[in-house]
Coordinates of C-alpha atoms and ligand atoms in Angstrom, one line a residue:
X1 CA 83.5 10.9 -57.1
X2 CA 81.1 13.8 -56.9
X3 CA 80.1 15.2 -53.3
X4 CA 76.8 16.5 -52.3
X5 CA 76.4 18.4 -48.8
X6 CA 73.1 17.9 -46.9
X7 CA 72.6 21.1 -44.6
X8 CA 69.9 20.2 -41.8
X9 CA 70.5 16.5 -39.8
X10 CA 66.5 16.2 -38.7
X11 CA 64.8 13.7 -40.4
X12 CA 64.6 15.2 -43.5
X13 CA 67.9 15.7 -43.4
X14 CA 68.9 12.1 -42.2
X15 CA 66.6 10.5 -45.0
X16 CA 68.3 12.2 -47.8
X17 CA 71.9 11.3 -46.0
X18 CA 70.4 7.4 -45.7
X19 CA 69.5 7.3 -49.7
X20 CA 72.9 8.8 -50.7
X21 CA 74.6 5.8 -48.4
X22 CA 72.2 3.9 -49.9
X23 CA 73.0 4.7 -53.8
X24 CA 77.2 5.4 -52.4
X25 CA 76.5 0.7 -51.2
X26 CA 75.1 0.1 -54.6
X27 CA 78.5 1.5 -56.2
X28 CA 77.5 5.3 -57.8
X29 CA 79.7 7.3 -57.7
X30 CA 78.6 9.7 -54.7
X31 CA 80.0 10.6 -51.2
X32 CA 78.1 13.2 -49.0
X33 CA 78.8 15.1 -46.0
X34 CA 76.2 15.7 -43.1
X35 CA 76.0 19.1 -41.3
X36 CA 73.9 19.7 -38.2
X37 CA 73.7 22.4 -36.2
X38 CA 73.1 20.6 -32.3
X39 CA 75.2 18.5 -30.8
X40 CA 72.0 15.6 -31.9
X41 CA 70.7 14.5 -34.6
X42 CA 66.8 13.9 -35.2
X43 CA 66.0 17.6 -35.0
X44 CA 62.7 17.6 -33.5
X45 CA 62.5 13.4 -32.7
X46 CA 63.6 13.2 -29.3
X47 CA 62.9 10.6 -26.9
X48 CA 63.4 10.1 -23.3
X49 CA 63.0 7.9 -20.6
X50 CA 61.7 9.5 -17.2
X51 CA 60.7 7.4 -14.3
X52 CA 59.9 4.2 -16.5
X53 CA 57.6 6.3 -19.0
X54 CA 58.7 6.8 -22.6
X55 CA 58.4 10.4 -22.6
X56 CA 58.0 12.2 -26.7
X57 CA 59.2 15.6 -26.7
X58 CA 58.5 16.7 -30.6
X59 CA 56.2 13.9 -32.5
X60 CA 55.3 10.6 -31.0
X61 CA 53.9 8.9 -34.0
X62 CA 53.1 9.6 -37.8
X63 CA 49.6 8.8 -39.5
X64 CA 50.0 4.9 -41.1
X65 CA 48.3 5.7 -44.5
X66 CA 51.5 7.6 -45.6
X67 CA 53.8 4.4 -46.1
X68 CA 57.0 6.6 -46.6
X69 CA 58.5 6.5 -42.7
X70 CA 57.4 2.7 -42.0
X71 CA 58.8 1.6 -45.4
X72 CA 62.3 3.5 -44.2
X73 CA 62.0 1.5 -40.9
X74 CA 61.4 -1.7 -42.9
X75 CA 64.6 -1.1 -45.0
X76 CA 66.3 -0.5 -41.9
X77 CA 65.6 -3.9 -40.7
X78 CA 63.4 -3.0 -37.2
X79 CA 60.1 -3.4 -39.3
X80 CA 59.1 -5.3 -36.0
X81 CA 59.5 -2.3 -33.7
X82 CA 56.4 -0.2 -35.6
X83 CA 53.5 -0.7 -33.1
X84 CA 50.1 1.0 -33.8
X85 CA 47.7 2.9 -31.4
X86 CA 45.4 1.1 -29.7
X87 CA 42.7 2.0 -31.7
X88 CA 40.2 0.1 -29.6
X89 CA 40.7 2.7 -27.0
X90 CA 40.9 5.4 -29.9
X91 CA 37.9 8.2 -28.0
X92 CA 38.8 11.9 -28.7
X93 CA 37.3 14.6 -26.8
X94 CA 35.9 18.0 -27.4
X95 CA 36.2 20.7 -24.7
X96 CA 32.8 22.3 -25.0
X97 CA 31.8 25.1 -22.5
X98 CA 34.6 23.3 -19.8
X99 CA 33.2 20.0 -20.1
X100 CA 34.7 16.9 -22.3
X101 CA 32.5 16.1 -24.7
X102 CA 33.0 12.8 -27.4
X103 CA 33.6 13.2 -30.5
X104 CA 30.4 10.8 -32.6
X105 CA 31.1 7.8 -34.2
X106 CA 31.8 7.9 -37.9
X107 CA 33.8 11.5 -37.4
X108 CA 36.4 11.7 -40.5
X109 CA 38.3 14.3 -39.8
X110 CA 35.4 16.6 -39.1
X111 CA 33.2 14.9 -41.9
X112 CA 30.1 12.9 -40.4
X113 CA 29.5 9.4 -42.5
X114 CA 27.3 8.0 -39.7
X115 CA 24.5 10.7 -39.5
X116 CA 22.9 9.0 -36.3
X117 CA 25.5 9.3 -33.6
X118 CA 26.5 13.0 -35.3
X119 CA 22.8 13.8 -35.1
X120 CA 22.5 12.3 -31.3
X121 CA 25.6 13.8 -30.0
X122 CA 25.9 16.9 -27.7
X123 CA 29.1 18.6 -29.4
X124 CA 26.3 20.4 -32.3
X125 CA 24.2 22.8 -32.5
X126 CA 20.3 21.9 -34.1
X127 CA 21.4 24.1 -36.6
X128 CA 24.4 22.5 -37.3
X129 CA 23.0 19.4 -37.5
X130 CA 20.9 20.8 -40.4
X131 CA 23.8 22.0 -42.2
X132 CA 25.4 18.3 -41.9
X133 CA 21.9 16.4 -43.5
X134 CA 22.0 19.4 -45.9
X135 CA 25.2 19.0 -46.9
X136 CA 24.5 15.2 -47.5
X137 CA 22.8 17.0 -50.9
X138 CA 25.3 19.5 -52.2
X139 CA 26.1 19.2 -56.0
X140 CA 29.4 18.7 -57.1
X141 CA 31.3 22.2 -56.8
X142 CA 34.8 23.3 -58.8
X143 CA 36.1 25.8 -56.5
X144 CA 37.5 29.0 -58.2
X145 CA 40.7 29.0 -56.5
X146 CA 42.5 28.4 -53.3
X147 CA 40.6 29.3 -50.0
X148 CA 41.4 28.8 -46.3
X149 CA 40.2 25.5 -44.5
X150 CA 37.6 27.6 -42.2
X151 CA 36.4 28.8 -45.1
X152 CA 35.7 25.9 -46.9
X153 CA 34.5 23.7 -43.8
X154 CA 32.0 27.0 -43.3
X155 CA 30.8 26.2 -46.6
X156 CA 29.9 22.9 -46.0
X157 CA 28.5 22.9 -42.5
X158 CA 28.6 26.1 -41.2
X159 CA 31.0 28.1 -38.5
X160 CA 30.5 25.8 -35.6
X161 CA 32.4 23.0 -36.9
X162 CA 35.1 25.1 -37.7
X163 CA 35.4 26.3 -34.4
X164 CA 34.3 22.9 -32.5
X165 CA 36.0 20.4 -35.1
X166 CA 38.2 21.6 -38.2
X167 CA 40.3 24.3 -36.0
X168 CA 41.6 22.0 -32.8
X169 CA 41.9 19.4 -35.2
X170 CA 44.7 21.4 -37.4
X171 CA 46.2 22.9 -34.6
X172 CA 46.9 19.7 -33.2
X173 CA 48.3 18.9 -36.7
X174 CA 50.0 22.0 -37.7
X175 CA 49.8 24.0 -34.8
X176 CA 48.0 26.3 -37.2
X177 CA 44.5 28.0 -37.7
X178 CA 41.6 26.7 -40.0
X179 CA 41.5 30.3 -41.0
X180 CA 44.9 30.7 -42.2
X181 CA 45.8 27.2 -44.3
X182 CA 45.4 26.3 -47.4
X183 CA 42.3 23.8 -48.4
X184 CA 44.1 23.1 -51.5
X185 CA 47.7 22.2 -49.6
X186 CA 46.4 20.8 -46.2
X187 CA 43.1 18.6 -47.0
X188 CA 43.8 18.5 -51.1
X189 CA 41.5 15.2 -50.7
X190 CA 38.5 16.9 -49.8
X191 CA 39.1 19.9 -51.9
X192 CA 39.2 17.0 -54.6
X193 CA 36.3 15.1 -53.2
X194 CA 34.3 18.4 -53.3
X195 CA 35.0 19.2 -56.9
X196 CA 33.8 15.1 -58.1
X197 CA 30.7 14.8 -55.4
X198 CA 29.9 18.1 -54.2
X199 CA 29.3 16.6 -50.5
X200 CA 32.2 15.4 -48.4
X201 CA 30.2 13.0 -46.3
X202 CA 29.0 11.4 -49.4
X203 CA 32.6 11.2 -51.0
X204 CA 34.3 9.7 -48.0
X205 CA 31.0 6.8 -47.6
X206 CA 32.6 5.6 -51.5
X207 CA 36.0 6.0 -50.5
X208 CA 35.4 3.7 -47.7
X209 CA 33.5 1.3 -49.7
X210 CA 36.2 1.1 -52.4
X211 CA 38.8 0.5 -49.7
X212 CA 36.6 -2.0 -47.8
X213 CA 36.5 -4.1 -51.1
X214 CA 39.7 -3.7 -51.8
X215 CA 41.1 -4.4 -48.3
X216 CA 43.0 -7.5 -47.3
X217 CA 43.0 -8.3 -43.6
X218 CA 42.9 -6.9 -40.3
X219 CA 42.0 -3.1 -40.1
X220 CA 45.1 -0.6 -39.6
X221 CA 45.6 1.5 -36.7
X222 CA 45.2 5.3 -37.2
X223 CA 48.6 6.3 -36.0
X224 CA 52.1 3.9 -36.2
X225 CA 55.2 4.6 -33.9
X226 CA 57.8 2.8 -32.7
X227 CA 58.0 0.5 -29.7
X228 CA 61.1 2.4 -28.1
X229 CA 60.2 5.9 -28.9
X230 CA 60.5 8.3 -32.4
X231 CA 64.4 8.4 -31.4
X232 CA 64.3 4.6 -32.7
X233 CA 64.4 5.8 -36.5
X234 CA 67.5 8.9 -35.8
X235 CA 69.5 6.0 -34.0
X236 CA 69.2 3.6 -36.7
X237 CA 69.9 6.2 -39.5
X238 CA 72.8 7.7 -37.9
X239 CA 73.8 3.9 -37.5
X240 CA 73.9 3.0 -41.0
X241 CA 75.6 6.1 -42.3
X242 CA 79.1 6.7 -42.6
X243 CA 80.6 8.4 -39.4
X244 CA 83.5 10.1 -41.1
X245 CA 80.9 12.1 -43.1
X246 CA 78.7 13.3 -40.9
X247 CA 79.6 17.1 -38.6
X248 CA 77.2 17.4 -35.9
X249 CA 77.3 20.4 -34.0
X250 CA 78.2 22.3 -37.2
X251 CA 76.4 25.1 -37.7
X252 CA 76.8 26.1 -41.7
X253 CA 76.9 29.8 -41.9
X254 CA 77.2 30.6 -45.7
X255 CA 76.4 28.5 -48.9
X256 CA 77.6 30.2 -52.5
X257 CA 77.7 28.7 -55.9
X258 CA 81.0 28.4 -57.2
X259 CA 83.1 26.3 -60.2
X260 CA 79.6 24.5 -61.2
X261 CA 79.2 23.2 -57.4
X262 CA 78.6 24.9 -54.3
X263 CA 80.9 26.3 -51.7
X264 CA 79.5 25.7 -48.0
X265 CA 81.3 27.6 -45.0
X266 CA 80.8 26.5 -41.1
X267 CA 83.1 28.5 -38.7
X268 CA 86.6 28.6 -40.4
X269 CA 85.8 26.2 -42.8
X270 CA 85.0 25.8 -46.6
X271 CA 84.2 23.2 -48.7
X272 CA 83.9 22.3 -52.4
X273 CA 80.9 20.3 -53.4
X274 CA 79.2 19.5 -56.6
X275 CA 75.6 19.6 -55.2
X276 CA 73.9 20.6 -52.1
X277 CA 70.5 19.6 -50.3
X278 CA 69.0 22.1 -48.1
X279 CA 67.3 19.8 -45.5
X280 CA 65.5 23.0 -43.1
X281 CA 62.7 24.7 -42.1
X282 CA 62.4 27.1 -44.9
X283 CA 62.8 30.3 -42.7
X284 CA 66.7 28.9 -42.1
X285 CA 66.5 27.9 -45.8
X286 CA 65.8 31.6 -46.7
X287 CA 68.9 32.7 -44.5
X288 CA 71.6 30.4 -46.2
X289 CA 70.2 30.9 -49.6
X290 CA 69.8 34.5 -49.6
X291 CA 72.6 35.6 -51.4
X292 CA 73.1 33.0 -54.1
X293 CA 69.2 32.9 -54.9
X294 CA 67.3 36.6 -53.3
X295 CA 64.0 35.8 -55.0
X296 CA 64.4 32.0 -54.1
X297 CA 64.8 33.3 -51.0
X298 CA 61.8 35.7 -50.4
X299 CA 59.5 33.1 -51.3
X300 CA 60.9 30.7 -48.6
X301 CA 60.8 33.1 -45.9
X302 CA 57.4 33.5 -47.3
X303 CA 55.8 30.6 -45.4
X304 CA 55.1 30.9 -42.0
X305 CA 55.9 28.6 -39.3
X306 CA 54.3 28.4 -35.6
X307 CA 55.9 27.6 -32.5
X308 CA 55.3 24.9 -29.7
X309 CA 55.5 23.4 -26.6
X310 CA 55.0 20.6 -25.7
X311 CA 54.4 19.3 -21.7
X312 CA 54.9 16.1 -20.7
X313 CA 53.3 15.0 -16.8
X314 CA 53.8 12.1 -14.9
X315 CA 50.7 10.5 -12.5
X316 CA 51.0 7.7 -10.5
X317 CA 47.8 5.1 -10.7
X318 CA 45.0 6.9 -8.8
X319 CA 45.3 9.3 -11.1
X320 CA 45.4 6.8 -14.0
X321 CA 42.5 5.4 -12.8
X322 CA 40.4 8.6 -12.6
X323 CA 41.2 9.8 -16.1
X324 CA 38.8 9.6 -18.6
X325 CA 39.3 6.6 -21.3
X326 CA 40.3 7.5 -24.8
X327 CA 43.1 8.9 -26.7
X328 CA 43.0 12.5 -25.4
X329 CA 40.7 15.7 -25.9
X330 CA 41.0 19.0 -28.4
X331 CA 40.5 22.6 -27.3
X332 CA 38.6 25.2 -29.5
X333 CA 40.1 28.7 -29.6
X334 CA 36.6 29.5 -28.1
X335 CA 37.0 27.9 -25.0
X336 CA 39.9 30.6 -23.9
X337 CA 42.4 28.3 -23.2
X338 CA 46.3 28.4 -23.8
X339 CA 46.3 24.7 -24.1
X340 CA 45.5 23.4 -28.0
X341 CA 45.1 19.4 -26.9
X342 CA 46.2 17.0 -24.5
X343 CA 47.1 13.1 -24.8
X344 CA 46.5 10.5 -22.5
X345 CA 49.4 8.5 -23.5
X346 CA 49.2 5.3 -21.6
X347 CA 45.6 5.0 -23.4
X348 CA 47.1 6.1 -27.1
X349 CA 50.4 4.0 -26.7
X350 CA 49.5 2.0 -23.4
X351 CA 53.6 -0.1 -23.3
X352 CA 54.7 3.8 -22.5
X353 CA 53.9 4.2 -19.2
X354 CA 54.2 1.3 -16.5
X355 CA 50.2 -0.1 -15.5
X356 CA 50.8 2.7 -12.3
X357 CA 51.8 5.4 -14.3
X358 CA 49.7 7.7 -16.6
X359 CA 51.6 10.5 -18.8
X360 CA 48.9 12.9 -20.2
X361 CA 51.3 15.3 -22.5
X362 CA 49.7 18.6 -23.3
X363 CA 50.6 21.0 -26.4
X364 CA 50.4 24.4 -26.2
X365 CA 51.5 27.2 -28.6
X366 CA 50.5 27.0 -32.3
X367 CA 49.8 30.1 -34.0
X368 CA 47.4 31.7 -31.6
X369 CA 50.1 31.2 -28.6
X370 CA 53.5 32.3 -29.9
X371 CA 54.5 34.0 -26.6
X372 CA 53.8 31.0 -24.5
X373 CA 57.8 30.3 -25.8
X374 CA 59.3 33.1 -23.8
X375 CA 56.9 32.1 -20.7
X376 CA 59.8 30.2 -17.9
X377 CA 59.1 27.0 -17.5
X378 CA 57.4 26.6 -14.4
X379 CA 55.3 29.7 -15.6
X380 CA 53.7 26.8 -18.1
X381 CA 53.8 24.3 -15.9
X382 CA 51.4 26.3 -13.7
X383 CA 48.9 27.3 -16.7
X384 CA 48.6 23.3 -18.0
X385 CA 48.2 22.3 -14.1
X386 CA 45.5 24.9 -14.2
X387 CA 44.1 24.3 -17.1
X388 CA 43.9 20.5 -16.5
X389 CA 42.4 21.0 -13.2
X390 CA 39.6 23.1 -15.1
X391 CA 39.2 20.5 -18.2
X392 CA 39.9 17.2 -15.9
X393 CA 39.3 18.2 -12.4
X394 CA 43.2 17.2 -12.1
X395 CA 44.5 18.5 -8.8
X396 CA 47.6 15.8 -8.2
X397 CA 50.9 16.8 -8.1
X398 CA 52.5 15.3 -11.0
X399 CA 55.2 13.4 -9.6
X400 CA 57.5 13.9 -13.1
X401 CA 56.9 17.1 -15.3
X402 CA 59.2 18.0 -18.6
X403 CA 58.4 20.8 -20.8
X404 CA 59.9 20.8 -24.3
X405 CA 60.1 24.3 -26.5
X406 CA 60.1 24.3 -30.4
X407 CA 60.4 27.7 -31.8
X408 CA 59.4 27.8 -35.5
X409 CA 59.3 24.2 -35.8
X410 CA 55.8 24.0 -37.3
X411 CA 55.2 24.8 -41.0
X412 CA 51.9 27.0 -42.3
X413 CA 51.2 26.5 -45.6
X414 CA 48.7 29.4 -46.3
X415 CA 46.7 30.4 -49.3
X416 CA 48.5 29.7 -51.9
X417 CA 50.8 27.6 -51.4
X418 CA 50.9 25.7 -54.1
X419 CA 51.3 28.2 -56.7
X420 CA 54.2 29.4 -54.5
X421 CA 55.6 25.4 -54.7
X422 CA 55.8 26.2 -58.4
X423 CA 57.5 29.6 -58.0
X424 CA 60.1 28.0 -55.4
X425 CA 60.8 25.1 -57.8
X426 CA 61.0 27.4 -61.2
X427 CA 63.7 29.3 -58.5
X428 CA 65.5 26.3 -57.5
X429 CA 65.8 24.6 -60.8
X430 CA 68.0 28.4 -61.7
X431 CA 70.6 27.3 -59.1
X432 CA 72.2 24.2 -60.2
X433 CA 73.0 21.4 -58.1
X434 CA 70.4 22.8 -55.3
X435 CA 68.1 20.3 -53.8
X436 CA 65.4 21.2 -51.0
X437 CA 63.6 18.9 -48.2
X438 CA 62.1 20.2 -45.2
X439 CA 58.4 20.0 -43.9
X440 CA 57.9 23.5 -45.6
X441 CA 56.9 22.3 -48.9
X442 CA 54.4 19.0 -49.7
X443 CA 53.4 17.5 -45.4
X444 CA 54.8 18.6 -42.3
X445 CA 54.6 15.0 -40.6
X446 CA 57.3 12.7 -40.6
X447 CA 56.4 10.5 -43.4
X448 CA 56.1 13.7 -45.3
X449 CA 59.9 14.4 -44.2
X450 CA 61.1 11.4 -45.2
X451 CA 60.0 11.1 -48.4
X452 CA 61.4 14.8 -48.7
X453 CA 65.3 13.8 -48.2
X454 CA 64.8 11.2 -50.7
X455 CA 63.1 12.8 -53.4
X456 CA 66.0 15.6 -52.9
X457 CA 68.3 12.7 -53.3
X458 CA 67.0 11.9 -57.1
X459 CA 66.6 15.7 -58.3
X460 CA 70.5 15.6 -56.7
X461 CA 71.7 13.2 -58.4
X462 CA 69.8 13.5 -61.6
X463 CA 71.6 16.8 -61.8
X464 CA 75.1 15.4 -61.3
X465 CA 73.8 13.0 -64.3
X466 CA 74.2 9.9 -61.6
X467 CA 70.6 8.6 -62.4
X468 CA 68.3 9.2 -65.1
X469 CA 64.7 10.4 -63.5
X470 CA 64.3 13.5 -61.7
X471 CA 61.4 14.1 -58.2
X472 CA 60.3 17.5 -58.4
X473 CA 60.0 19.3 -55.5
X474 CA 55.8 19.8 -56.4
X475 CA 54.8 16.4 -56.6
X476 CA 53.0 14.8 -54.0
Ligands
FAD1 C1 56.0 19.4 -31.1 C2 55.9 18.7 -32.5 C3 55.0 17.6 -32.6 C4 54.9 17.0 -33.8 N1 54.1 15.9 -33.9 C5 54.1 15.2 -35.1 C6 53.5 13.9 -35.1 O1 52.9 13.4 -34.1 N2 53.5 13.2 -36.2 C7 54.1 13.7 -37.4 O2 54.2 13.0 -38.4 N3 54.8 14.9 -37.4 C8 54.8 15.6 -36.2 N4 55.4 16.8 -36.2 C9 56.1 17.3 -37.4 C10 57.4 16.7 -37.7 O3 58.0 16.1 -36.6 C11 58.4 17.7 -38.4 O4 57.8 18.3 -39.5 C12 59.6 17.0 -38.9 O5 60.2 16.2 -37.9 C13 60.6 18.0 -39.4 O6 61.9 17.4 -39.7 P1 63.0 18.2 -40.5 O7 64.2 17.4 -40.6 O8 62.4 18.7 -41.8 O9 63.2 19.5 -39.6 P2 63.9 19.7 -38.1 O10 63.5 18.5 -37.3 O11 63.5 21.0 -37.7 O12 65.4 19.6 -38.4 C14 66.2 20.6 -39.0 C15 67.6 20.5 -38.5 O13 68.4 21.5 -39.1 C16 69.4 21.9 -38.1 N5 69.8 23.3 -38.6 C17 69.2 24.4 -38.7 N6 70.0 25.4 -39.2 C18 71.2 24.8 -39.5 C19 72.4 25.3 -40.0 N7 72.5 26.6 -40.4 N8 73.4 24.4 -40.2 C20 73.3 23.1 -39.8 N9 72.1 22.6 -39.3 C21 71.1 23.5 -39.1 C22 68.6 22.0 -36.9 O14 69.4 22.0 -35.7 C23 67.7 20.8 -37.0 O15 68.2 19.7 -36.3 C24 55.6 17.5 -35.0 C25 56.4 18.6 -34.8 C26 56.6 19.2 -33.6 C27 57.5 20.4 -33.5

């Protein structure tokens, strides 16, 4: 029987445990053993319930085009607990100058592919607007190499739309800045798209077309979640796997290669295994793996990660009823606010909050806001009540309020971070048995995550010569 340990119990984590249990039902010969730090699993998936609301503190749904985190739901048999946004309601908002402003019809991402409504809408500049029927005509363009998104958004339609569009749409994603990520690892698409059609509005019109032919049915909603929270999926994965096998409240201090396996020590204890998946944000990765594997180890603490908070706020239906319609509004860094994005949540997800409630949750943080983590609670419950009242006019006294810190939750992925994939896998592939999944390498969004613990699970046991195809760690 060979025995991997799995170092990280978020959903990363979690997935690669499920496919083990998975392979361990179908008879190979495989046990593993779960570490995890907190007393809870799900790492940053928590859920609660506050005054009849279904409050999220970390995510509170993943994007449906990535299949990988429904399909796990679906093989955990509550396929009919995904629900979708209600994309009918689906309106974002721009903070412009203090004032909401919509985002136009036929906004992908920040790429216009209806020209009117971008053309008629207040959120641009006349200049702008040029840029955007310009771009309509740029050649096809090989880029050299890697560049940052701001930089290649700047190219297309100048520096407004970074600031107004591509920056509060990444830091509601990453918690990052268009300046600092990678085109290449956070929109590969449209670096692609750029390289066959030159213009971005142009390539996303075909790739519409093509799925328009080739769709069957009913339209999918934007964003999928499930109807009893993002806890749903940690509950049902820690309900399938073995209890005897998993430690929570574990915290591993030391892994070391030893014998052809790998030694892991937690407190007191040791123990022998013949393989090992490092499920963790690659900064914790770094610290574990730093004396087995130093250059393996430089390169993970090489990627940044941002922090967050998150702020969840109860209203009772006066307020609901003088909130604006729509999914929530986006801040630009220009607008001088500490808040990065707010969501109406009884819009986005309207079952969450009772028909008298509304929940508007508000992030904050990212990498322009790092100290708003050492700020006391009710010192950030002041600036998003202040803020809100600016944005929304919002004066109430929330009658429920729960503010949620995530310190280095958020992955970066800068310049280069591909060619530093390669590095980490060429690394990795020198310490035997040694798997990696986290949301530091190939997404940061759940779907991402899960199909990280799996793909760990093949390179894991292709090593231990248990299967016969291997998942790098590169391949997205
Ligand atoms: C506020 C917020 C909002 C987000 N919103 C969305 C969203 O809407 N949609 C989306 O798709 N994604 C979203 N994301 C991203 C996504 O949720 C995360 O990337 C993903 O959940 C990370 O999962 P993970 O298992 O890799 O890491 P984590 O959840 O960080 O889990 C790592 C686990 O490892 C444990 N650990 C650390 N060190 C040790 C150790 N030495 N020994 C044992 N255990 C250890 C930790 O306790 C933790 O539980 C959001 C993230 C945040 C923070």
């Amino acid at each position: 029987m060979k025995r991997v340990a799995i170092i990280g119990g978020g959903i990363s984590g979690l997935s690669a445990a499920y496919a083990l249990e998975e392979k361990r039902r179908t008879g190979v010969e495989v046990e593993y053993v779960l570490y995890e730090a907190s007393p809870r699993f799900g790492g940053v998936l928590v859920t609660e319930h506050v005054d009849g609301c279904l409050i999220e503190a970390g995510p509170d749904s993943f994007l449906t085009e990535k299949p990988w985190a429904s399909d796990l739901c679906r093989k955990l048999g509550f396929g009919d607990q995904l629900i979708g946004s209600n994309d009918a309601d689906r309106k974002t908002y721009i903070v412009v100058r203090g004032k909401l402003i919509e985002m136009p019809d036929g906004l992908m991402f920040m790429v216009p592919t209806k020209l009117a409504p971008t053309l008629l809408s207040p959120l641009f500049s006349a200049q702008t607007k040029l840029r955007m029927a310009q771009e309509w005509f740029h050649p096809p363009h090989q880029a050299k190499g890697d560049e940052t998104v701001a930089a290649f958004v700047e190219r297309h339609y100048g520096p407004e739309m970074v600031d107004r569009l591509a920056d509060p749409l990444l830091s509601g994603v990453y918690g990052g800045e268009a300046s600092q990520l990678s085109v290449r690892a956070v929109l590969p698409r449209f670096a692609e798209m750029e390289a066959k059609y030159g213009s971005l509005g142009r390539a996303l019109l075909a790739a519409r077309a093509a799925m328009a032919s080739s769709a069957k049915g009913q339209p999918r909603p934007l964003f999928t979640s499930l109807k009893d929270g993002m806890q749903q999926m940690v509950d049902a994965l820690v309900g399938v796997l073995d209890a005897t096998l998993l430690n929570p409240g574990v915290v591993v201090q030391a892994v070391s290669p030893e014998a052809g396996g790998w030694v892991v020590s937690a407190g007191l204890q040791s123990d022998q295994f013949d393989a090992l998946i490092v499920a963790l944000p690659t900064h914790a990765a770094a610290r574990l793996l730093q004396r087995s594997g130093p250059e393996l180890a430089s390169e993970l603490a090489g990627i940044d990660y941002s922090s967050s908070v998150t702020v969840a706020l109860g209203f009772d239906k006066q307020v609901r009823a003088s909130l604006p319609p729509g999914f929530g509004f986006l801040v630009p860094r220009s607008e001088g606010k500490r808040m990065l994005a707010a969501t109406f949540v009884h819009n986005k997800f309207p079952h969450r909050a009772p028909d008298d409630r509304a929940i508007v949750r508000c992030f904050l943080g990212g990498a322009r806001g790092e100290q708003m983590l050492a700020l006391p609670e009710d010192e950030i419950l002041r600036i998003v009540r202040e803020e809100l009242d600016q944005i929304l006019h919002l004066k109430a006294e929330p009658l429920f309020a729960r503010v949620f810190k995530w310190k280095g939750a958020m992955a970066q992925y800068g310049v280069g971070h591909l060619e530093r994939l390669q590095r980490i896998e060429a690394l990795r592939q020198k310490l035997p048995g040694l798997a990696l999944a986290g949301n530091g390498y190939s997404g940061i969004g759940v779907p991402d995550c899960v199909r990280s613990g799996s793909s760990a699970v093949e390179t894991t046991l292709h090593a231990l010569g248990l299967v016969a195809t291997a998942t790098p760690l590169t391949s997205s």
